[in-house]
C-alpha positions as CSV (number, residue, x, y, z in Angstrom):
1,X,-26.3,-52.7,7.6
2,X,-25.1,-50.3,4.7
3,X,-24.0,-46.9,4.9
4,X,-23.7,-44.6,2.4
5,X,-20.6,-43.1,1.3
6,X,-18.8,-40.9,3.0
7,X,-18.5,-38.0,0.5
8,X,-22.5,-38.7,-0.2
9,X,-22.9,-37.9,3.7
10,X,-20.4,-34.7,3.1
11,X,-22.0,-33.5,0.2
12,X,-25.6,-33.4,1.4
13,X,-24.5,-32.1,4.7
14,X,-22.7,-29.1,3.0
15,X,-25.8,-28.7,0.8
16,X,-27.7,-28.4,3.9
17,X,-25.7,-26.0,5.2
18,X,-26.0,-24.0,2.3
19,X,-29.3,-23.7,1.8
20,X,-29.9,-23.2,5.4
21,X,-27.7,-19.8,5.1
22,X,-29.2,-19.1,1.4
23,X,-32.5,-18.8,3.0
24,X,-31.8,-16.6,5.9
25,X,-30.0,-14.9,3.5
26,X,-32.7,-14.3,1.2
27,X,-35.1,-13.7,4.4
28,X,-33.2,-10.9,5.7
29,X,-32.8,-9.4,2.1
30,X,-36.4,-9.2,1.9
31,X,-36.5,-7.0,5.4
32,X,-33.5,-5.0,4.6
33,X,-34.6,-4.1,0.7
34,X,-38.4,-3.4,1.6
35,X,-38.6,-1.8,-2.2
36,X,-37.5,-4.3,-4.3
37,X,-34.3,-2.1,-5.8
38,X,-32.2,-4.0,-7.7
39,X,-28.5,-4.6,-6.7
40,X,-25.5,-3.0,-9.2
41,X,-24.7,-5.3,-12.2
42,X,-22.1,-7.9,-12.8
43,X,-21.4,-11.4,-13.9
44,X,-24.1,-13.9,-13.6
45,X,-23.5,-16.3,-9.9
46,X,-23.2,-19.9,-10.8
47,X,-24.7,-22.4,-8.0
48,X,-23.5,-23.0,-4.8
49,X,-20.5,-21.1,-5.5
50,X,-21.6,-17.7,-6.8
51,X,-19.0,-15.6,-8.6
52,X,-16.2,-17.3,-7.0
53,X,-14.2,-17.8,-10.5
54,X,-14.9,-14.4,-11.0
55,X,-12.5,-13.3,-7.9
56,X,-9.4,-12.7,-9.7
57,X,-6.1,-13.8,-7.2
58,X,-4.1,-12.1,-9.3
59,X,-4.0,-8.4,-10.7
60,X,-7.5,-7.8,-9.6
61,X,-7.4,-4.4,-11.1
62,X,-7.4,-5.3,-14.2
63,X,-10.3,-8.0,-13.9
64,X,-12.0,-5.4,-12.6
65,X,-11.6,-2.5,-14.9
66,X,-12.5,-5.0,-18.0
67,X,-16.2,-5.9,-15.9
68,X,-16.7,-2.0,-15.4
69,X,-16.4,-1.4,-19.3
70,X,-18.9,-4.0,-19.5
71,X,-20.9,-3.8,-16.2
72,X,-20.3,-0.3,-15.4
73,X,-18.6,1.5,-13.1
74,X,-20.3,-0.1,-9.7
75,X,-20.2,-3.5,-10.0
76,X,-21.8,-6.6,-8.1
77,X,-20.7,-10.0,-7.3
78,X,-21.4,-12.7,-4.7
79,X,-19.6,-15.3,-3.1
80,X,-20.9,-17.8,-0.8
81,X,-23.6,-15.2,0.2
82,X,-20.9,-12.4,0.6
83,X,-21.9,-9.4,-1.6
84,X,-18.8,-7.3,-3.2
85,X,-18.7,-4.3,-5.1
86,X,-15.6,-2.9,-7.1
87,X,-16.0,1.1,-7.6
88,X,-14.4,1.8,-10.6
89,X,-14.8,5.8,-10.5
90,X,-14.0,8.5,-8.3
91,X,-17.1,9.5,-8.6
92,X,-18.8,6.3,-6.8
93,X,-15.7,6.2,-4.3
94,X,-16.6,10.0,-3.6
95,X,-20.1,9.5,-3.1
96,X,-19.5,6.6,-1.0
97,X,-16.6,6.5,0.8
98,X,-16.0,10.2,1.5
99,X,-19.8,12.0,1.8
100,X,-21.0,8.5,3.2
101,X,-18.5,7.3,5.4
102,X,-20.4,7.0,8.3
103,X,-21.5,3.6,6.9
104,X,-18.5,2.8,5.0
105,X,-15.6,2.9,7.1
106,X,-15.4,-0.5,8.2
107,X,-13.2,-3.4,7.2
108,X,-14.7,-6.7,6.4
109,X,-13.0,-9.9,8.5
110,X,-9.8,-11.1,6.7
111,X,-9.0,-14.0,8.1
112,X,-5.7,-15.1,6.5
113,X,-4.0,-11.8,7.1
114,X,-5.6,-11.2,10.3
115,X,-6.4,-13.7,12.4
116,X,-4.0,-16.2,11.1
117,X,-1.2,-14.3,9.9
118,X,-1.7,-11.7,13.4
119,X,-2.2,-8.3,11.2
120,X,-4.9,-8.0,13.2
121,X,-2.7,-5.4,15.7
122,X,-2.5,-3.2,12.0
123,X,-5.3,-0.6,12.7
124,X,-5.6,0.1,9.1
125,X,-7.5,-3.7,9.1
126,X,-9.3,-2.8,12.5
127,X,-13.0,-2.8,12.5
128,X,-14.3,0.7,12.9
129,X,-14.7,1.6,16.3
130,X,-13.3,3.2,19.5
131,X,-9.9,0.5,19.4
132,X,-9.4,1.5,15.7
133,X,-9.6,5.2,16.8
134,X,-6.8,4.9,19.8
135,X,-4.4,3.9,17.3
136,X,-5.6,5.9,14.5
137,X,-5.6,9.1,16.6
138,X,-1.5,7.8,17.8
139,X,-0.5,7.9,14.3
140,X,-2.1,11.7,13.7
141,X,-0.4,12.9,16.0
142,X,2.8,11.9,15.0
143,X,2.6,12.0,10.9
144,X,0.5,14.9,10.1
145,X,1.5,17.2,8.0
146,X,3.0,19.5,10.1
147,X,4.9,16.4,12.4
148,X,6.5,14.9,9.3
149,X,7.6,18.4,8.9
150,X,10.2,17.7,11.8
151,X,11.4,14.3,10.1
152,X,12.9,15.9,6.9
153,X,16.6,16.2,7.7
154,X,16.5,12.2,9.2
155,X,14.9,11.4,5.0
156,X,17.1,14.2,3.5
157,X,20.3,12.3,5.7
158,X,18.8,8.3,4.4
159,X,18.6,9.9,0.8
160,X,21.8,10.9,0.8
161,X,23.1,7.8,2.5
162,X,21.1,5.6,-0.2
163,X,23.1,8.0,-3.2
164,X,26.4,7.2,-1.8
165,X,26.0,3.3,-1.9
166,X,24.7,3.4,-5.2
167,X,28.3,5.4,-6.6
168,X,29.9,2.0,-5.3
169,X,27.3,-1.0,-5.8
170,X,24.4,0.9,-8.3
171,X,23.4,-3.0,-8.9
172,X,22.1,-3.4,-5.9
173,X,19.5,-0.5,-6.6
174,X,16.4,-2.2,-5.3
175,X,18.3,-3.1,-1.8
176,X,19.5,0.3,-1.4
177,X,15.8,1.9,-2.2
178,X,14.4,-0.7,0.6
179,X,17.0,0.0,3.2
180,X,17.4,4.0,3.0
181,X,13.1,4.3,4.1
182,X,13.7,1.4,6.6
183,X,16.0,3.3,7.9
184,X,14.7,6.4,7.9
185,X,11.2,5.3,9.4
186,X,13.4,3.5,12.2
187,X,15.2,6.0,13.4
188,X,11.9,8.3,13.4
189,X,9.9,6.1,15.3
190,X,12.4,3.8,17.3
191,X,15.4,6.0,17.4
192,X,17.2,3.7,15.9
193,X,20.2,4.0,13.4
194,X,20.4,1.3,10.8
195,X,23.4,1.3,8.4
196,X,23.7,-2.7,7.2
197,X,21.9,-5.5,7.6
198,X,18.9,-5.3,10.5
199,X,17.7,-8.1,11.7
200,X,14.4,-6.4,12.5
201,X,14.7,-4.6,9.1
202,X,14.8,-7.9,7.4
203,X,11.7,-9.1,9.8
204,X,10.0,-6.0,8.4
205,X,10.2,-7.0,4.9
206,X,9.7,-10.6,5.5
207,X,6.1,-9.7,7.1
208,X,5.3,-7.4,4.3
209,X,6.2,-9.3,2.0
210,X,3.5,-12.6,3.3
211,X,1.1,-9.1,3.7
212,X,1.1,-7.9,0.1
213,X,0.3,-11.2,-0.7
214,X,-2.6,-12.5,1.4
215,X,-4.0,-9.2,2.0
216,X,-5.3,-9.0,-1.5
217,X,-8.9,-9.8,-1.3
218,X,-9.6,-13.2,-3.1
219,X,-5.9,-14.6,-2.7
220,X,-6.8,-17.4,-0.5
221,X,-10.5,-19.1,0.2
222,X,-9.9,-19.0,3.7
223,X,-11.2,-15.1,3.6
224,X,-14.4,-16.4,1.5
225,X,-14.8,-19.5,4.0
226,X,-13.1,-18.7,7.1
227,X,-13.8,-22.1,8.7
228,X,-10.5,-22.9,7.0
229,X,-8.6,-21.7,9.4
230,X,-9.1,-25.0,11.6
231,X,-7.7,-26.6,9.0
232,X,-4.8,-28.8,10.6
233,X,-0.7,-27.7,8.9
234,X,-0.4,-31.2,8.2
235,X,-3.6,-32.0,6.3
236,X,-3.1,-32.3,2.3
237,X,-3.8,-28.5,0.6
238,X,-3.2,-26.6,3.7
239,X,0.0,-24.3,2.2
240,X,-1.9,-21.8,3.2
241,X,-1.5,-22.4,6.8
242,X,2.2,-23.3,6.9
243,X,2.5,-20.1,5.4
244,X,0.7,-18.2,7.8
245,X,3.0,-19.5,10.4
246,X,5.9,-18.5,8.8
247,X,4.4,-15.1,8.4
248,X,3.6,-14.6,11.8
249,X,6.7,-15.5,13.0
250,X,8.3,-12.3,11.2
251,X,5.8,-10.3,12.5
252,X,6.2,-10.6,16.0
253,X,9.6,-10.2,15.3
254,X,9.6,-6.8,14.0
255,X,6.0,-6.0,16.5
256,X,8.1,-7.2,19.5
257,X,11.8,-6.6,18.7
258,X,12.3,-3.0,18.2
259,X,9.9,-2.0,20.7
260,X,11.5,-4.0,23.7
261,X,15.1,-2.5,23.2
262,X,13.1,0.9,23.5
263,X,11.7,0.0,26.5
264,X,14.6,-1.7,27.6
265,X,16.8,1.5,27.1
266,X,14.3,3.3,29.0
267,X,15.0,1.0,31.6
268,X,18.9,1.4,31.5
269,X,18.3,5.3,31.0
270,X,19.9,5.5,28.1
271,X,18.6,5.8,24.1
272,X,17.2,8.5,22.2
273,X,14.1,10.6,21.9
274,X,12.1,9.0,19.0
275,X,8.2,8.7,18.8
276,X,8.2,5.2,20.4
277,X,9.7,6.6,23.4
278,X,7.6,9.8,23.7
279,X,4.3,7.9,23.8
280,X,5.6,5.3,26.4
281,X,6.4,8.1,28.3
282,X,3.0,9.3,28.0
283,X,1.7,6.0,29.0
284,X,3.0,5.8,32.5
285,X,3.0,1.7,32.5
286,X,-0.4,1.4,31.1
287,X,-0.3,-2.1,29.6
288,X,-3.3,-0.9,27.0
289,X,-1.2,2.0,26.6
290,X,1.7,0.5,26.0
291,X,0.1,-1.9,23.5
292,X,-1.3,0.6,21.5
293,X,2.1,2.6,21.3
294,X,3.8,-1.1,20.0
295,X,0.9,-1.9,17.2
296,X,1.2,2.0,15.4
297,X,5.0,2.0,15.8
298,X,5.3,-1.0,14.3
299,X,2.4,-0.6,11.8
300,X,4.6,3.1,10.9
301,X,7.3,1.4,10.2
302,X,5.6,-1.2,7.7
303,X,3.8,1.4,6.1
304,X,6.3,4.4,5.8
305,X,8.9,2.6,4.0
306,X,6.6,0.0,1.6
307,X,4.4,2.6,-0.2
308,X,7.8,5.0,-1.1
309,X,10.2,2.0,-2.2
310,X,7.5,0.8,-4.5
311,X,7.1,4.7,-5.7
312,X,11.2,5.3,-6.3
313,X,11.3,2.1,-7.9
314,X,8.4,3.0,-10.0
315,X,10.6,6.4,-10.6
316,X,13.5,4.3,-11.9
317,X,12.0,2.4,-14.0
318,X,10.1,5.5,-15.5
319,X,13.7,7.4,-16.5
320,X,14.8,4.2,-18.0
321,X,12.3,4.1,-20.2
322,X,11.9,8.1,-20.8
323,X,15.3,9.6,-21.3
324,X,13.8,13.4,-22.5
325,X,11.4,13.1,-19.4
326,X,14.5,13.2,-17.5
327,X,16.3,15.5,-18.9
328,X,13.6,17.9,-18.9
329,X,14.1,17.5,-14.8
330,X,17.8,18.0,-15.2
331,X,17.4,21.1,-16.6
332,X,15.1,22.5,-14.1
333,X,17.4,21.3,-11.2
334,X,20.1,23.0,-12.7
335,X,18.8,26.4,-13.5
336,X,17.0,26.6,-9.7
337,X,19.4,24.4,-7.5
338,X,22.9,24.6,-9.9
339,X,25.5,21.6,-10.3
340,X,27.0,22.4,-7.0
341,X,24.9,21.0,-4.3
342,X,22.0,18.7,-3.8
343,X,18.5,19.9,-3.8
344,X,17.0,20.8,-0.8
345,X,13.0,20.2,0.9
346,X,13.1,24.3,0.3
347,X,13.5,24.1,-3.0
348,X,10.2,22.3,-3.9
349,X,8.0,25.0,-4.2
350,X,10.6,26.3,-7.4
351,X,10.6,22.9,-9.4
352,X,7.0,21.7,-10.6
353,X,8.3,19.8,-13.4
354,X,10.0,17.1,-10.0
355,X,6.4,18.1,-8.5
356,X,4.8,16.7,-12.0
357,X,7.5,13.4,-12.1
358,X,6.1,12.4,-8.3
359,X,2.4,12.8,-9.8
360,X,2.5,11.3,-12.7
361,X,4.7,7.9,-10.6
362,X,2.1,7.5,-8.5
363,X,-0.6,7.7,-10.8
364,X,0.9,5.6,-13.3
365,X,2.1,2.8,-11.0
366,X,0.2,3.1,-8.1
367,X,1.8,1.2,-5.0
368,X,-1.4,0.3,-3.7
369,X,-3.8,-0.8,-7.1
370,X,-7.0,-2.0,-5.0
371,X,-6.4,-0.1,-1.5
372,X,-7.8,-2.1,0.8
373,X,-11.3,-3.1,1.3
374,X,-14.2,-1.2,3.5
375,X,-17.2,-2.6,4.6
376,X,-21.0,-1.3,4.6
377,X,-22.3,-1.3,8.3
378,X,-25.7,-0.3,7.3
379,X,-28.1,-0.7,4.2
380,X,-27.6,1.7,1.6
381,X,-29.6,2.6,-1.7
382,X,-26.9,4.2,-4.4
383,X,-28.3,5.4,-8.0
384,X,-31.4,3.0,-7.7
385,X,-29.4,0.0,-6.7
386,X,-29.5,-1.9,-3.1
387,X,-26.3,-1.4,-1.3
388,X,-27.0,-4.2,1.5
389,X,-25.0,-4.4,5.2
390,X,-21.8,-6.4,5.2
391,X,-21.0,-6.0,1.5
392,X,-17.6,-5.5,0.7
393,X,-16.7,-2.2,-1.0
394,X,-13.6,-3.0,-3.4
395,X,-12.3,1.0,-4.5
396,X,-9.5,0.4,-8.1
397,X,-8.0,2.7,-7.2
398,X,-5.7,1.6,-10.5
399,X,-9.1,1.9,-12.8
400,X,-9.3,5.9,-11.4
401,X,-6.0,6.6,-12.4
402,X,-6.5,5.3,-15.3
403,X,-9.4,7.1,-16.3
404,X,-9.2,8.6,-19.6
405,X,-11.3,11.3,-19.4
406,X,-8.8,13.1,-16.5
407,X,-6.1,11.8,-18.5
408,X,-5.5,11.5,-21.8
409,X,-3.9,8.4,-23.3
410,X,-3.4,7.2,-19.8
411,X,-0.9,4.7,-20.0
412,X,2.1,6.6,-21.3
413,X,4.1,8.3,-18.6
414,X,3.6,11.6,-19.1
415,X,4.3,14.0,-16.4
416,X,3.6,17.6,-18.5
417,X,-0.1,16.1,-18.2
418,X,-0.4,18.0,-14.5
419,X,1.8,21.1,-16.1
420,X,0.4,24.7,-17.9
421,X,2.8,27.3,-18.4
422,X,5.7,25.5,-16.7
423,X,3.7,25.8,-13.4
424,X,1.3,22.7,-12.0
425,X,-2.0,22.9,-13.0
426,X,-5.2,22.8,-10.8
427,X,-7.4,21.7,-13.2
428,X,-5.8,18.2,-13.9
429,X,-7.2,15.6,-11.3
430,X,-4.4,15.2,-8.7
431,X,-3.5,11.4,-8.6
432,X,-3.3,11.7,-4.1
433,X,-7.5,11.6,-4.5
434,X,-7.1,8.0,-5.4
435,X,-3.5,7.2,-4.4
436,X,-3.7,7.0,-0.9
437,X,-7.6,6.0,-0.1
438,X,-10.4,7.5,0.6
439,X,-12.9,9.0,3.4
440,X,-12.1,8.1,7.2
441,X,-9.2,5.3,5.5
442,X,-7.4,7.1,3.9
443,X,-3.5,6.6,4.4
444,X,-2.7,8.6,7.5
445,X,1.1,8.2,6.4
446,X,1.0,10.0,2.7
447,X,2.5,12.9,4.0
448,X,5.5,11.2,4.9
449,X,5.9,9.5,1.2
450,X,5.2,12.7,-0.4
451,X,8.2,14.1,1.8
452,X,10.0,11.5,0.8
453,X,9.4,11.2,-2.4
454,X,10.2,14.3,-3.7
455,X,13.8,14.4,-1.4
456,X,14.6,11.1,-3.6
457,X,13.8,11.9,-6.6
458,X,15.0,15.3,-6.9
459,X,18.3,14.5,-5.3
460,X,18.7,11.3,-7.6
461,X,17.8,13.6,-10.9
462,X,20.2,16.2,-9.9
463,X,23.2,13.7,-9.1
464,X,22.6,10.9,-11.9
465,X,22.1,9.6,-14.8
466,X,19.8,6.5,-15.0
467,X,19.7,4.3,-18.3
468,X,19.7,1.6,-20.0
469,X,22.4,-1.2,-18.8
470,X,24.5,-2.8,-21.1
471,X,25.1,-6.7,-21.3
472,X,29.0,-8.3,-21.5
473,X,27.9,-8.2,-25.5
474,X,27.8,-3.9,-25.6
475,X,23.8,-4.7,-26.2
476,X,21.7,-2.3,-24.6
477,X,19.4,-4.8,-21.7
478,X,16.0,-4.1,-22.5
479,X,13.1,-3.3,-20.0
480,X,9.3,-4.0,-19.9
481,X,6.8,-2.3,-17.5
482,X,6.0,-5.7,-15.3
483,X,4.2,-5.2,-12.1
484,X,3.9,-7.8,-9.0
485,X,0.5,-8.9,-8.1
486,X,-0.9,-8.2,-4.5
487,X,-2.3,-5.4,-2.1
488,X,0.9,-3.7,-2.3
489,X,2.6,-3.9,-6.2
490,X,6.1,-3.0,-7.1
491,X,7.9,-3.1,-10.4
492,X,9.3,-6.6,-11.0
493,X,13.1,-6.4,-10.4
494,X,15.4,-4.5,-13.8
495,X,18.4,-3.7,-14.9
496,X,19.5,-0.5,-15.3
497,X,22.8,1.8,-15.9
498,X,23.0,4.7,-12.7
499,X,26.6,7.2,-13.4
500,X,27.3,10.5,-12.1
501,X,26.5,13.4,-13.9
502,X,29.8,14.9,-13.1
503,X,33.2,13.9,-11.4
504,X,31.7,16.6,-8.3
505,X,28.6,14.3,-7.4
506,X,30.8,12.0,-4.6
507,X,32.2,14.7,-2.9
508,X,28.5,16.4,-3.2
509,X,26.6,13.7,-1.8
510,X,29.6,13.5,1.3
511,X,29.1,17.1,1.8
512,X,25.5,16.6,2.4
513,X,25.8,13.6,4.7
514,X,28.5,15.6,6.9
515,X,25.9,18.5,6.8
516,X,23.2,16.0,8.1
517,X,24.8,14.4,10.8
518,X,25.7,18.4,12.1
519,X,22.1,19.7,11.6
520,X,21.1,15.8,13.2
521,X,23.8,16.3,16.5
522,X,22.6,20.0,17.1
């Protein structure tokens, strides 16, 4: 007897599959849209697979701005049945996100990142619900604006640490950036003091590192057709799950490892207070307790350092490129602070022209282009378009930043943009409404990087110079604006020249590190 071929039998069972969901698909759009509205614009599906090639995997905010000029700014595509829509306004983020977020604070499933990777313990990729809130309400408590308050001298003491290693190894600047927010965030919420390499440190960035590149929505088709995931290590294509191992590996290490020695030095009755401890303590043993203190301490630590390296980096590469910007800074430094000591959290309020350098950073490189994708948990109806359950809602943040009615000529750096009068104006749209998410998502952590941004860069303005570097030749090294692709984007590693402005700045930064550890022992 004959049989047909095997990839006949595949094919028409996949087709069958398909059509099978297409029409419950189409069936339940008919109940849920009982007025016919139309859904929001965007590239015409092809069969089967939809807009699939019109998922960019990499620098999606950029795909995405170019459909808005042609689409608009709410824009519709479909994948396998999987309805997606990239806001390319604050306006539509606003209206959505923020006055509607009852509907649109959940997260759609991410299988890569969550189920096989094991993000799933990071509450900013929990379903909204009561687990979601446990952790979410942990985190509050700990880095609102008035907490972080309590943090500054352990940043001001990592900032300080990070200037002293660049007067000996200013090569290294990306390392140092990296390590001095690790640091900081780890001694904050474990209590733990990191001065070289950390093996839990290096954990940490291993795990971010796999998370800024599979959290990005369309970076691997195992989010679009999560039956992937059964897909054997072995079998022929699967990178994708051999990675995911690796991944996961890292993070358990940095989940597991720092919160053990805690508990451990609980144990022994020794360590120190740190937020880690305090909550255990709260806990009493609870093993849900206990589970939830390990999953925001660790997901405080990921977050608290990635989003500020990416913004001082950002910073750097800025001054190379804008000499006058940075001398401008200088100058204000020096009339309000003087040449003899480094600037101080108190001394913020005096220098908006620093204020206007951390705004214009994050708006021009934001750390986080796309944010990270909600999810509709109810029909909606938007400016005359169907908004149906499930969709994805996709927020550029990068496209809102770049907006050039709120700023003129929007891709030069410009920090006097958010200036009048020498003073920081209202009026200009603040780059934090898009920077940091929006509605019920938005980064519970941005007061920490704003803390820490400003300690950083007004210390490193007021003790260096940062420029061009030179090559063996005497040639000045030249640098481009290049940006790496993911959820989380940094600047793509540069060279660059970092001196002293005077033959004072050592014995400056030492002063302010012996100051530290006094203020830190009290």
């Amino acid at each position: 007897m004959l049989y047909p071929p095997w990839h006949l039998v595949v094919a028409l069972c996949l087709t069958y599959v398909f059509l099978h969901f297409q029409v419950r698909h189409w069936r339940r759009a008919r109940l849920s849209n009982p007025r016919r509205l139309p859904l929001p614009p965007g590239p015409i599906p092809s069969f089967l697979i939809g807009n699939l090639r019109d998922i960019p995997s990499r620098y999606p905010w950029l795909k995405y701005s170019a459909l808005a000029k042609q689409y608009g700014d709410i824009v519709h595509v479909e994948v396998f049945g999987k309805h997606i829509l990239i806001l390319n306004s604050l306006e539509g983020a606003v209206d959505l996100c923020e006055k509607r977020s009852h509907i649109y604070s959940d997260r759609p499933r991410m299988p890569m990142v969550g189920e096989m990777m094991g993000w799933d313990i990071n509450f900013t990729l929990m379903p909204y619900g009561p687990r979601w809130r446990r952790h979410r309400r942990l985190f509050h408590q700990n880095f609102n604006g008035a907490a972080v308050q309590s943090y500054i001298p352990v940043q001001a003491m990592e900032v300080h640490r990070m200037m002293q290693r660049l007067l000996s190894t200013p090569e290294d600047l990306f390392h140092h950036i990296r390590q001095s927010f690790a640091a900081a965030i780890m001694r904050v919420t474990y209590g733990m003091e990191v001065q070289g390499p950390n093996r839990h440190v290096k954990a940490a960035e291993d795990a971010m590192k796999g998370f800024a590149d599979a959290a990005a929505p369309g970076a691997y088709l195992v989010d679009t057709i999560p039956i992937l995931k059964y897909v054997p290590a072995w079998f022929p294509g699967a990178t994708f799950v051999r990675k995911a191992q690796e991944w996961r590996k890292s993070l358990n290490e940095f989940v597991n490892g720092p919160f053990l020695l805690v508990k451990n030095d609980m144990a022994a009755g020794t360590g120190v207070p740190s937020i880690c401890r305090t909550a255990l303590e709260k806990a009493r043993g609870s093993a849900e307790e206990d589970s939830i203190t390990k999953n925001t301490c660790a997901m405080a630590f990921a977050g608290g350092s990635d989003t500020t390296t990416s913004t001082i980096q950002s910073f750097f590469l800025a001054m190379v490129l804008h000499p006058e910007i940075q001398k401008k800074a200088q100058e204000q430094i020096d009339s309000v602070v003087g040449r003899d000591r480094l600037p101080e959290f108190s001394d913020r309020v005096s220098l908006p022209y620093v204020e206007a350098i951390i705004k214009e950073t994050l708006r021009w490189q934001p750390a986080g282009p796309m944010g990270v994708p909600h999810q509709t948990t109810a029909d909606d109806e938007y400016k005359g378009y169907h908004i149906p359950k499930g969709a994805m809602i996709l927020i550029n943040a990068w496209s809102i930043l770049n907006d050039d009615t709120a700023y003129p000529d929007p891709f030069a750096y410009n920090p006097e943009r958010f200036l009048k009068d020498g003073q920081i104006n209202p009026n200009v749209r603040d780059p934090e409404v898009a920077a940091f998410g929006f509605g019920r998502r938005i980064c519970p952590g941005r007061h920490l990087v704003s803390n820490g941004a400003f300690l950083s860069i007004a210390s490193i303005l007021a003790a260096f110079d940062i420029s061009h570097a030179i090559d063996e030749h005497g040639n000045q090294i030249e640098v481009e604006v290049r940006m790496t692709t993911g959820i989380l984007s940094y600047p793509e590693p540069f060279k660059c020249s970092i001196r002293p402005r005077s033959e004072t700045v050592p014995s400056m930064i030492q002063q302010s590190i012996d100051r530290d550890f006094e203020f830190l022992r009290v």
